[in-house]
CSV table of C-alpha atoms in Angstrom, one decimal:
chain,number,residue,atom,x,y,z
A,1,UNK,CA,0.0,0.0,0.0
A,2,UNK,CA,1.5,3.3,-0.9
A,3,UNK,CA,2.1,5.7,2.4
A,4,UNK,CA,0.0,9.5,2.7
A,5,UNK,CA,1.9,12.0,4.5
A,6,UNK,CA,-0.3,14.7,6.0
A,7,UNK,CA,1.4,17.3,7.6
A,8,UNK,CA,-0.5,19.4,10.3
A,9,UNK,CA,0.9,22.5,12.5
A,10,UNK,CA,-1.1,22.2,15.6
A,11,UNK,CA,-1.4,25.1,17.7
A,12,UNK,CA,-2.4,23.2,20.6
A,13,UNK,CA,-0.7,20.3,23.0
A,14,UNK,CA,-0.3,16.8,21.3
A,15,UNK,CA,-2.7,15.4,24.2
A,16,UNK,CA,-5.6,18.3,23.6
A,17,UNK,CA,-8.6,17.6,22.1
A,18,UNK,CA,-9.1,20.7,19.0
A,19,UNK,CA,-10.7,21.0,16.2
A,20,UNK,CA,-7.3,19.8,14.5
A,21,UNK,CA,-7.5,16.7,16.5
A,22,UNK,CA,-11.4,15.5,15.4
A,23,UNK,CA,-10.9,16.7,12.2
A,24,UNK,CA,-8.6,13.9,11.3
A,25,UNK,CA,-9.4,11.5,13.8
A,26,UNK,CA,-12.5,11.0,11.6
A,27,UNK,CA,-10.0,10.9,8.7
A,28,UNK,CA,-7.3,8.5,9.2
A,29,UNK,CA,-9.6,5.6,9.8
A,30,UNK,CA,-11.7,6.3,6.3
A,31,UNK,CA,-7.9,6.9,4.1
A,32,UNK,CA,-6.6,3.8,5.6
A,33,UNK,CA,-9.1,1.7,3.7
A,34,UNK,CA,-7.4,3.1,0.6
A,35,UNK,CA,-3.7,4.1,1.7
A,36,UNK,CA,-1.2,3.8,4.6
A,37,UNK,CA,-1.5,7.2,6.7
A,38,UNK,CA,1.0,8.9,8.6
A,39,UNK,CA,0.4,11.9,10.4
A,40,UNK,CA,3.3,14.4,10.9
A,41,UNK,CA,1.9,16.7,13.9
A,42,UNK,CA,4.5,19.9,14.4
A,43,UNK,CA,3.5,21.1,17.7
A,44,UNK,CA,4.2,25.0,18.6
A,45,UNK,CA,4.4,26.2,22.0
A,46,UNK,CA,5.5,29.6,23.7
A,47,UNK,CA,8.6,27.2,24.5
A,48,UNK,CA,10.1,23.6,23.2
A,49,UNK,CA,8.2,20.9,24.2
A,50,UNK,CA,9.6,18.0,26.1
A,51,UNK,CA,8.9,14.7,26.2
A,52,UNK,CA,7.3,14.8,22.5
A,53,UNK,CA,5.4,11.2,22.5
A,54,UNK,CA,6.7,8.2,20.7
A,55,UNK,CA,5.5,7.6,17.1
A,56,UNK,CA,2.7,5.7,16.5
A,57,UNK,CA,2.2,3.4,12.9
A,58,UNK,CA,-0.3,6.9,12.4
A,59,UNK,CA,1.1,9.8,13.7
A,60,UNK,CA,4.5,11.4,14.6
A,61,UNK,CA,5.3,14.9,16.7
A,62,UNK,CA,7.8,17.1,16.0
A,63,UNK,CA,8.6,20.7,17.9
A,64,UNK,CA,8.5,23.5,15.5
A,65,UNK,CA,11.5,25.4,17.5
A,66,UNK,CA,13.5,22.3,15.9
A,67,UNK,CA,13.4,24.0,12.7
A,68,UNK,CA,14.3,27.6,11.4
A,69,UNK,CA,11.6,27.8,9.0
A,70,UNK,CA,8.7,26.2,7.0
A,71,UNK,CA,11.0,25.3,4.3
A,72,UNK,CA,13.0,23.6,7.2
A,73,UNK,CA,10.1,21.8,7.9
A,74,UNK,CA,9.1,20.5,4.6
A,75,UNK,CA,12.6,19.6,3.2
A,76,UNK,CA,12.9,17.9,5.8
A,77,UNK,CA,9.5,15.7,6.4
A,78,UNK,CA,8.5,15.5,2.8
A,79,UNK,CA,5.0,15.7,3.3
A,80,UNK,CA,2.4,14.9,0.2
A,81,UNK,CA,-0.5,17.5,1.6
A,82,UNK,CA,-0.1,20.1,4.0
A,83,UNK,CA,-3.1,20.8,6.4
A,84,UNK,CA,-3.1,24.9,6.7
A,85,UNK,CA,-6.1,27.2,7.4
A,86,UNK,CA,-6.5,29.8,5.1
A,87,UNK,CA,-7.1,32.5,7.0
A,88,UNK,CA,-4.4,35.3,8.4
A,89,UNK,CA,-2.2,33.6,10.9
A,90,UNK,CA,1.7,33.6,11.0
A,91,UNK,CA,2.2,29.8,11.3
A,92,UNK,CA,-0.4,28.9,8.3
A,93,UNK,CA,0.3,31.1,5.9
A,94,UNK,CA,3.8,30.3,6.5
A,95,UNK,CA,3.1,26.9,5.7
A,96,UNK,CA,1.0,28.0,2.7
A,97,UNK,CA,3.3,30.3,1.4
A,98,UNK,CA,5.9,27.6,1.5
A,99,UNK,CA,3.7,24.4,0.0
A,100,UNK,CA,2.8,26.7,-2.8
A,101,UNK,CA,7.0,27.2,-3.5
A,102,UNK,CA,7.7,23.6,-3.5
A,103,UNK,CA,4.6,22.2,-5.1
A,104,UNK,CA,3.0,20.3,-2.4
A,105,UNK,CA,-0.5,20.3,-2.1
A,106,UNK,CA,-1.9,22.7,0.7
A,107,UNK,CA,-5.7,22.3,1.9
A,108,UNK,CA,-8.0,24.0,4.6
A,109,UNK,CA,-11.1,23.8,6.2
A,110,UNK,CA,-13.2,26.7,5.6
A,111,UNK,CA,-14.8,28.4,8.8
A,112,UNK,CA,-15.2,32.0,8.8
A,113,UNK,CA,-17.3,34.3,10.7
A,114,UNK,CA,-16.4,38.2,11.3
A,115,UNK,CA,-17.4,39.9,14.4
A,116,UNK,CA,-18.9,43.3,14.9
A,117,UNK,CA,-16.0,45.1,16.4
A,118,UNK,CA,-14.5,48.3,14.6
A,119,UNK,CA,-10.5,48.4,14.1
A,120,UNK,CA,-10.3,50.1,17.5
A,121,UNK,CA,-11.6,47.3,18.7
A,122,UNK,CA,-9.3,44.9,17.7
A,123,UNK,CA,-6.5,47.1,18.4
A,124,UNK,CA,-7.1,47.1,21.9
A,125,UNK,CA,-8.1,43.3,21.9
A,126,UNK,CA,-4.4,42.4,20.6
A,127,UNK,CA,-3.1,44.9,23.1
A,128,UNK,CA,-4.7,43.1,25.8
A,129,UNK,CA,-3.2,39.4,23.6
A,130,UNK,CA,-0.3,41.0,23.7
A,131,UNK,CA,0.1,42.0,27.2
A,132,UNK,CA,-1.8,38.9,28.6
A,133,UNK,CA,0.7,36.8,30.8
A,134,UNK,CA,-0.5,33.3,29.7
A,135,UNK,CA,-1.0,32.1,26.6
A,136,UNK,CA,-5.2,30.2,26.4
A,137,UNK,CA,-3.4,26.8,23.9
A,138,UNK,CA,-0.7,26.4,25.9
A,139,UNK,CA,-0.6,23.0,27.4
A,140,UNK,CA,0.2,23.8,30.7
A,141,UNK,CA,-2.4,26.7,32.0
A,142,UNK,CA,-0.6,27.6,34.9
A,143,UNK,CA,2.9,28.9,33.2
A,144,UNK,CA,2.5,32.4,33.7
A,145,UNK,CA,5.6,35.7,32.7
A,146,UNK,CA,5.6,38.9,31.8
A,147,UNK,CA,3.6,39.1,28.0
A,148,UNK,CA,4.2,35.2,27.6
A,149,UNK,CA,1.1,35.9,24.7
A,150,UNK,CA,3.0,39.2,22.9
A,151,UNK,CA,6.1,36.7,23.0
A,152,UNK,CA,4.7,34.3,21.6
A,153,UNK,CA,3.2,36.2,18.8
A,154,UNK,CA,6.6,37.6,18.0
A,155,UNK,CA,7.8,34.2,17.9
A,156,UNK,CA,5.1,33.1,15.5
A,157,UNK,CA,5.9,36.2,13.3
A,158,UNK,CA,9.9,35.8,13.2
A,159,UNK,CA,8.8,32.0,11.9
A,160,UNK,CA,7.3,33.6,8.7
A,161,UNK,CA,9.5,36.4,8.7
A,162,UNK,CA,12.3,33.7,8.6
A,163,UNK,CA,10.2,31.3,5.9
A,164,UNK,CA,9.3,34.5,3.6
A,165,UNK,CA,13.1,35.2,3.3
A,166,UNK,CA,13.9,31.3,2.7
A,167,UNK,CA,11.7,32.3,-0.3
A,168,UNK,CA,13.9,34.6,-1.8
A,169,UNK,CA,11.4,37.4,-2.4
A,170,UNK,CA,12.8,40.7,-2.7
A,171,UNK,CA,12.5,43.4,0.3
A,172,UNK,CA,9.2,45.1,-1.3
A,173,UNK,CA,7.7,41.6,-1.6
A,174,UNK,CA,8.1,40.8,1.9
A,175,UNK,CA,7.1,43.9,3.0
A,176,UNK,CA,3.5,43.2,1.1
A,177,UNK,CA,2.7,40.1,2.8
A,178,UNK,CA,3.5,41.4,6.1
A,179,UNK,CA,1.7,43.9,5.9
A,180,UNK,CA,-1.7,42.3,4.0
A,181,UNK,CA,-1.4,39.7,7.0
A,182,UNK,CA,-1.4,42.3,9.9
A,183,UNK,CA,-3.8,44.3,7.8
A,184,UNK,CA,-5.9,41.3,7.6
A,185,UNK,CA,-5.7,40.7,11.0
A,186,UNK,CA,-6.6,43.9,12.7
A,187,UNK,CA,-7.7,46.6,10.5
A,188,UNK,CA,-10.0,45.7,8.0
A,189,UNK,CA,-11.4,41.9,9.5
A,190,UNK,CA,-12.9,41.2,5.8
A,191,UNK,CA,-16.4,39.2,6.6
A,192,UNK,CA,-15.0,36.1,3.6
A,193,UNK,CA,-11.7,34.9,3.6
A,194,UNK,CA,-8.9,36.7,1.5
A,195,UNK,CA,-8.2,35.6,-1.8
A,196,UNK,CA,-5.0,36.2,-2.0
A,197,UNK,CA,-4.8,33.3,0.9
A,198,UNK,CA,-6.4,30.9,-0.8
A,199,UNK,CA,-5.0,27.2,-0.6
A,200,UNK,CA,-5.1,24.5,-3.3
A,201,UNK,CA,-8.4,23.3,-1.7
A,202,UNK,CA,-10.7,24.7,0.4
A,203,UNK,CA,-13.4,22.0,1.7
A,204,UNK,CA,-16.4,24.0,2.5
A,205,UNK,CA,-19.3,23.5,5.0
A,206,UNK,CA,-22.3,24.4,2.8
A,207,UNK,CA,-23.2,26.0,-0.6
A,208,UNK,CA,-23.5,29.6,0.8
A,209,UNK,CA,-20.1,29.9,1.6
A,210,UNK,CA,-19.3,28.3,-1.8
A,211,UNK,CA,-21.1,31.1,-3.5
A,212,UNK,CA,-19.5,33.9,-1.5
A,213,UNK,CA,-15.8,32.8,-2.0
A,214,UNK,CA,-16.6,32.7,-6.2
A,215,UNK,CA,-18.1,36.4,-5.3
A,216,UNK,CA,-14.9,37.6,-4.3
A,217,UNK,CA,-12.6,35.8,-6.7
A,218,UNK,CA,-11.7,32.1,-5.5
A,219,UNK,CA,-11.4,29.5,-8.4
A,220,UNK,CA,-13.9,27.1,-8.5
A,221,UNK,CA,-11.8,24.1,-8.6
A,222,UNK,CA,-10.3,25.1,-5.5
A,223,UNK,CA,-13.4,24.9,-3.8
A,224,UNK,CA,-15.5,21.7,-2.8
A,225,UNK,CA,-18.5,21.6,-0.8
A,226,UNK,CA,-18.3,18.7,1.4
A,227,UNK,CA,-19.7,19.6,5.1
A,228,UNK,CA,-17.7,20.0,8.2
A,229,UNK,CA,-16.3,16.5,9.4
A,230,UNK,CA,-16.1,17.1,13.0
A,231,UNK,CA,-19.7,16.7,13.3
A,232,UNK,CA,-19.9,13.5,11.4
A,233,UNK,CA,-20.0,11.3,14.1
A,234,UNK,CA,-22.9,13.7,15.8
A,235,UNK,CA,-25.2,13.2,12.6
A,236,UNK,CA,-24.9,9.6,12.4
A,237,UNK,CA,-25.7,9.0,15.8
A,238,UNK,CA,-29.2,11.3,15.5
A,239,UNK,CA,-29.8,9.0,12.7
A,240,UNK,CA,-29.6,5.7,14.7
A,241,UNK,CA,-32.6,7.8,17.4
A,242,UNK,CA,-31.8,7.0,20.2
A,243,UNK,CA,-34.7,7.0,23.0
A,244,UNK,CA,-34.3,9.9,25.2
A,245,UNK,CA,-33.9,9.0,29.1
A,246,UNK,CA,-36.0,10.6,31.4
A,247,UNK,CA,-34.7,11.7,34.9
A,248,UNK,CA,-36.1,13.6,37.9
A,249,UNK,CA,-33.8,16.1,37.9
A,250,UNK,CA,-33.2,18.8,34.2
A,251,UNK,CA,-29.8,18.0,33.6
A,252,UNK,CA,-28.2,21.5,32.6
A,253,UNK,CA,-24.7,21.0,30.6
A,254,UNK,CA,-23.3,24.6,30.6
A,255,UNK,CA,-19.8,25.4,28.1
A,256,UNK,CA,-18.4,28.8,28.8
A,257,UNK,CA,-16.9,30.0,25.6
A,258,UNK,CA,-13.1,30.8,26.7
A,259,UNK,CA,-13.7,34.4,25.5
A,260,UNK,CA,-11.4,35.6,28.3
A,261,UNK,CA,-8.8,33.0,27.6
A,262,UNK,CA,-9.0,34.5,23.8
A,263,UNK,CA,-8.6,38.2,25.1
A,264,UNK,CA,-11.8,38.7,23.7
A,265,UNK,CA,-13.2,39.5,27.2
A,266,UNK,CA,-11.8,40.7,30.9
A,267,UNK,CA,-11.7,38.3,33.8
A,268,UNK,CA,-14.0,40.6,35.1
A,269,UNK,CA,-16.8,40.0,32.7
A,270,UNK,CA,-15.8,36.4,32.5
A,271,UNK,CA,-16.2,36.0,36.7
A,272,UNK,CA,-19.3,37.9,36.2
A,273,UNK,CA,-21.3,35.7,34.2
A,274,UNK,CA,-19.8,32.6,35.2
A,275,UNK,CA,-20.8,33.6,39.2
A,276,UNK,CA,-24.1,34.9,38.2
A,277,UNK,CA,-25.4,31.4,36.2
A,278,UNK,CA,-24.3,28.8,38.9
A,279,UNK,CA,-25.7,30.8,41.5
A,280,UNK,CA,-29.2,31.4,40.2
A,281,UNK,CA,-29.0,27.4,38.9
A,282,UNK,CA,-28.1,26.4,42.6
A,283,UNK,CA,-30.7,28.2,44.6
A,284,UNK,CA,-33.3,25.3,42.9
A,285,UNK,CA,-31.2,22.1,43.0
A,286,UNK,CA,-34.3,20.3,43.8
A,287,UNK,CA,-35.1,20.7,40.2
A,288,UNK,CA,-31.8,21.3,38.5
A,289,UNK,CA,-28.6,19.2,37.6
A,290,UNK,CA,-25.1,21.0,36.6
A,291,UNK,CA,-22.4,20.0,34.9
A,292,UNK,CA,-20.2,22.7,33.6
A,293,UNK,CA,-17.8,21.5,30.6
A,294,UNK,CA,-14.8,23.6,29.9
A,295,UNK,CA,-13.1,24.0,26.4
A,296,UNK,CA,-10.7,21.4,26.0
A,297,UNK,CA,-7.8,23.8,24.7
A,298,UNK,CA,-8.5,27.0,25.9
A,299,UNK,CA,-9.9,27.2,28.7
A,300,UNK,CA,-7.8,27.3,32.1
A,301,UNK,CA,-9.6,24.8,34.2
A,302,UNK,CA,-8.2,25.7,37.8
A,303,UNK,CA,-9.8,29.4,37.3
A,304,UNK,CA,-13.2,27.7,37.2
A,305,UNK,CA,-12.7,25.4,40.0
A,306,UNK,CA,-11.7,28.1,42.1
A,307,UNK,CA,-14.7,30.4,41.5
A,308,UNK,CA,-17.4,27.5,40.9
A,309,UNK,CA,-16.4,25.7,44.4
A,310,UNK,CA,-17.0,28.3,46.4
A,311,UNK,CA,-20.5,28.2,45.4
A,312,UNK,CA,-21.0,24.8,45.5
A,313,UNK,CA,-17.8,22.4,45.5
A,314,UNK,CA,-20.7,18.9,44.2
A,315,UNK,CA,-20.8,20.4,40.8
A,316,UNK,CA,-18.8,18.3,38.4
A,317,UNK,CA,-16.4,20.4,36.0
A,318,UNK,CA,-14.9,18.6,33.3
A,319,UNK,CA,-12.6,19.6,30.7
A,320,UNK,CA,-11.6,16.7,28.8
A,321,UNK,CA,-12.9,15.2,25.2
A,322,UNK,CA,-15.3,16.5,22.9
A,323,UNK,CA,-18.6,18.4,24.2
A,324,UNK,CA,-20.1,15.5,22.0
A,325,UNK,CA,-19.0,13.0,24.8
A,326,UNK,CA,-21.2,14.7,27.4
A,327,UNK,CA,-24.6,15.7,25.6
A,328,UNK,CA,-26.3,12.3,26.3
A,329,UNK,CA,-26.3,13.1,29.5
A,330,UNK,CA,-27.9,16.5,28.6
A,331,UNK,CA,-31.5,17.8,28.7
A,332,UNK,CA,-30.2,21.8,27.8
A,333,UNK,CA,-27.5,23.2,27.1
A,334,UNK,CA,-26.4,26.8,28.1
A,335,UNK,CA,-23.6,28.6,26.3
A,336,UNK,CA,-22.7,32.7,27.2
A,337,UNK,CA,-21.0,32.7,23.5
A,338,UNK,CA,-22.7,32.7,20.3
A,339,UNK,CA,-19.8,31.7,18.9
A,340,UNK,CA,-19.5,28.6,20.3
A,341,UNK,CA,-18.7,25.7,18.4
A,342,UNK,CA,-20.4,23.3,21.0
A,343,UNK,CA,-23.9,25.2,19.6
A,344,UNK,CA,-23.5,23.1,16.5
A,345,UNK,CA,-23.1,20.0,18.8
A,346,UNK,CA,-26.2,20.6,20.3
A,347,UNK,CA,-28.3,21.5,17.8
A,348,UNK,CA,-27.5,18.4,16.0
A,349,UNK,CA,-27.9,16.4,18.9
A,350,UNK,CA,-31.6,17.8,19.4
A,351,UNK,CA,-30.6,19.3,22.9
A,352,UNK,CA,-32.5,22.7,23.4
A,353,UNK,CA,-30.5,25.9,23.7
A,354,UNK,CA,-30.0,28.9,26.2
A,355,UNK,CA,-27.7,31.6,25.5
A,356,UNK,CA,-27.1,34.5,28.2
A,357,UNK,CA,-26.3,37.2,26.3
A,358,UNK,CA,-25.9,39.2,29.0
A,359,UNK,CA,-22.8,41.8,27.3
A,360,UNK,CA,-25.4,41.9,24.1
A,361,UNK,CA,-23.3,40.2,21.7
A,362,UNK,CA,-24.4,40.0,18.0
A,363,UNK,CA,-26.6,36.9,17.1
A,364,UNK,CA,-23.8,35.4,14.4
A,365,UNK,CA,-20.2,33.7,15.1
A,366,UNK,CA,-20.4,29.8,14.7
A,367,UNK,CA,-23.6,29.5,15.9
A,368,UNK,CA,-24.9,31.6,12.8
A,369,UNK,CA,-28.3,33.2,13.4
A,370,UNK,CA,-29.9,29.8,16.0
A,371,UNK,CA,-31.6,32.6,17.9
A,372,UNK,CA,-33.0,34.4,14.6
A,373,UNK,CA,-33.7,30.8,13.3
A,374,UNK,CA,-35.9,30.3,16.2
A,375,UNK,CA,-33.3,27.0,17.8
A,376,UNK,CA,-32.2,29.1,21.0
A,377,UNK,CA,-33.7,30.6,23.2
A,378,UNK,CA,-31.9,34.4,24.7
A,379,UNK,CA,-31.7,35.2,27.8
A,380,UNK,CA,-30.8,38.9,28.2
A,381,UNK,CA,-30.4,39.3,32.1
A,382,UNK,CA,-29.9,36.5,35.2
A,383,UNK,CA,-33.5,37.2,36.6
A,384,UNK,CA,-34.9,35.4,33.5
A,385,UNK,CA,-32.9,32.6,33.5
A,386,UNK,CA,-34.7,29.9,35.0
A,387,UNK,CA,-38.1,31.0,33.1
A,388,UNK,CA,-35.9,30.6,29.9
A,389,UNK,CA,-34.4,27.4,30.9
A,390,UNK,CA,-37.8,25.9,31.2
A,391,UNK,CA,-39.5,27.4,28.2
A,392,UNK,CA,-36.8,25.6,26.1
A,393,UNK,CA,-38.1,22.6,27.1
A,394,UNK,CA,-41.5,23.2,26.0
A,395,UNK,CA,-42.6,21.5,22.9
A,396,UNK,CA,-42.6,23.6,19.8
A,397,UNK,CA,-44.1,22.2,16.6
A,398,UNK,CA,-41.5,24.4,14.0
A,399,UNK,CA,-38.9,23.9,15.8
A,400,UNK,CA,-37.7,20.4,13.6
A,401,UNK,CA,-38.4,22.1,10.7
A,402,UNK,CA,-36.5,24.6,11.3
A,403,UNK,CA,-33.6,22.6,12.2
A,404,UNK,CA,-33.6,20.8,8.8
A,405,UNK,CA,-34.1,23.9,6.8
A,406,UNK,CA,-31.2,25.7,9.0
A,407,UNK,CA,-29.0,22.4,8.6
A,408,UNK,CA,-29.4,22.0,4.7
A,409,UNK,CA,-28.4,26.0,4.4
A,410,UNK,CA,-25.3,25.9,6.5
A,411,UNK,CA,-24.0,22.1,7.0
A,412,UNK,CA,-25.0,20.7,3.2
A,413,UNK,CA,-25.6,17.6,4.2
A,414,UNK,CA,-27.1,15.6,7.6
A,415,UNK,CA,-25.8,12.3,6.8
A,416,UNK,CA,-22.3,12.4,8.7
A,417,UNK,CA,-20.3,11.8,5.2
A,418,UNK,CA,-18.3,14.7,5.5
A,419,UNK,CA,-15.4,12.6,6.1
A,420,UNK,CA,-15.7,10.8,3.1
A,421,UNK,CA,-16.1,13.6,0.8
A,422,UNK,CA,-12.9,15.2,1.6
A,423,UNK,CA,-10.9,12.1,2.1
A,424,UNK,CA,-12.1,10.8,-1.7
A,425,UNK,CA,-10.8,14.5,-2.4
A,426,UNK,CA,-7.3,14.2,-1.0
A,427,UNK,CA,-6.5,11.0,-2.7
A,428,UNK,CA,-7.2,12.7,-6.1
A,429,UNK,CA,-5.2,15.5,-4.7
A,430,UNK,CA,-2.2,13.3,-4.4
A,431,UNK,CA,-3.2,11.2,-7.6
A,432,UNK,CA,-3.3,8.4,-5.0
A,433,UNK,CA,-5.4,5.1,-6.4
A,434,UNK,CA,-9.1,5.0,-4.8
């Protein structure tokens, strides 16, 4: 069987559930009925990793500080595809911008969603990154210095710095691409993705998106509609319907978005909401079960123990695996983000929805309209909580239709073949036999 070499820069600890990591668990099993797989993870942290885990017949994990740039990297590794996101980060587009040189197939999954927040905004949100002591994907929470984040975002730009000179462009060339990155990044926060970032492939996860990157100039053979893999496993397991358990007690899964982690929020507002939600859900225990599940990644698990067990020390706080893992043992789920990717989870999972809006964020992010679409319910202040909490529980006659409709428009398909479409696709990619 001939060998696929997938190379993946992963932002996050080897051991951390992400996006990343789901993304091609669902893959590797589906290529290695067609090829031998071998992963080639290149971790980056705000410093070397030690104790880099033994290879597996799947994957391998390398330290990115072991190599000066991304030409470094591919030279060395001799990947066939490269797994970058298109979008304007110094790692990726590093990566891109080197695949594209040597010929080696680059591909991305496309998520994209722009926030309401003028260029002031973001100015002062990547002062506070920059300032931040800790760093929210850095495996160990608790390392804190002074501006670990702004460090680490210099070390992340000397990497392409370094790989955009392994190039051999000339001084205005670099220059450009510097500066369309941090233009990218914080002044201008374009609602699509650029096309002057555009990969070799771009798997997409519906039609709509399809139809706005061809708006603004993308090739159409560089774009395939497929779905978004992660959820895969989510679909097919509606589709098996499974009987719903009934239990004395609502069982309430909340997943604080780690907005504060990001830099998005302050501690402040992040304490706030967090403190005002448990305590409101613990004054009627008699009627209420909590668990609160923490982003695998970002979030730094020891600040919510801290503040959580001082109002009640019984409520389980988990932070490991998927949000997938725990919504059996859901009846609603709360988020505080409508950004949150564990939305998605939920709605496919038939679990109704509460969001506490409570800093009046706009209905959009990954959770793309649920409240306009009528598959949340908004709660706007802490008084109104518990009304809201049982209201989404009620039966409501559109609400499965609306679900379809809302599915077909933004996840093309609900038949958990994601996977499959964009494996098929990388094998033609590589000219590798189906």
């Amino acid at each position: 069987m001939e060998t696929l070499k997938i190379l993946i820069p992963y932002p996050t600890g080897h051991d951390t559930t992400s996006i990343r990591t789901i993304l091609f668990n669902n893959l590797i099993p589906i290529l290695k009925k067609n090829v031998d797989v071998k992963i080639v993870r290149i971790i980056y942290q705000p410093e070397k990793t030690r104790d880099l885990p033994k290879e597996t017949s799947d994957i391998v994990t390398f330290d990115l500080r072991s190599y000066s740039d991304a030409f470094d990297v591919l030279k060395k590794e001799k990947p066939d595809i490269i797994y970058a996101n298109a979008y304007p980060g110094f790692i990726d587009y590093a990566f891109s911008l080197a695949g594209k040189k040597l010929n080696i197939p680059v591909v991305s999954i496309s998520i994209y969603s722009s926030r309401n927040i003028s260029s002031l905004g973001f100015i002062k949100f990547y002062g506070r990154k920059l300032l931040s002591s800790s760093v929210e994907v850095e495996t160990n929470k608790n390392k804190k210095s002074f501006m670990r984040r702004g460090k680490f975002i210099f070390y992340k730009f000397n990497f392409l710095l370094k790989t955009l000179l392994s190039a051999k462009l000339n001084f205005l060339e670099i220059i450009k691409k510097i500066f369309l990155i941090i233009d990218l990044i914080i002044l201008r926060q374009p609602k699509y993705i650029d096309p002057r970032l555009a990969v070799s492939m771009h798997y997409l996860r519906n039609e709509t998106q399809e139809k706005e990157l061809l708006s603004v100039g993308f090739k159409p053979s560089t774009l395939l509609v497929t779905g978004h893999p992660m959820f895969d496993h989510t679909f097919k397991k509606v589709l098996e319907k499974e009987e719903k358990q009934k239990n004395s007690k609502i069982r309430i899964l909340l997943v604080p978005d780690p907005l504060y982690e990001a830099g998005v929020w302050t501690k402040e507002q992040k304490d706030l909401i967090l403190n005002q939600i448990v305590k409101e859900i613990t004054k009627f225990k008699d009627n209420f079960f909590l668990k609160i599940k923490v982003h695998p990644s970002s979030g730094i698990l020891s600040e919510y123990d801290s503040l959580v067990y001082l109002i009640d020390s019984s409520i389980p706080i988990i932070q490991e695996g998927s949000m997938e893992e725990y919504l059996d043992d859901a009846d609603v789920v709360i988020a505080y983000s409508l950004s949150s990717t564990g939305l998605i989870y939920s709605l496919i999972a038939k679990k109704p929805i509460v969001i506490c809006n409570f800093f009046n964020e706009s209905d959009g992010g990954s959770g793309e309209g649920l409240i306009a679409h009528k598959l949340a319910l908004e709660c706007k202040n802490i008084s109104s909580l518990i009304d809201t909490i049982n209201n989404s529980l009620l039966s409501n006659v559109s609400y499965e239709s609306n679900r379809k409709n809302y599915i077909r428009k933004y996840f093309y398909k609900d038949d958990g073949l994601a996977s499959e479409r964009i494996c098929s696709n990388l094998l033609q990619l590589t000219k590798k036999n189906i």
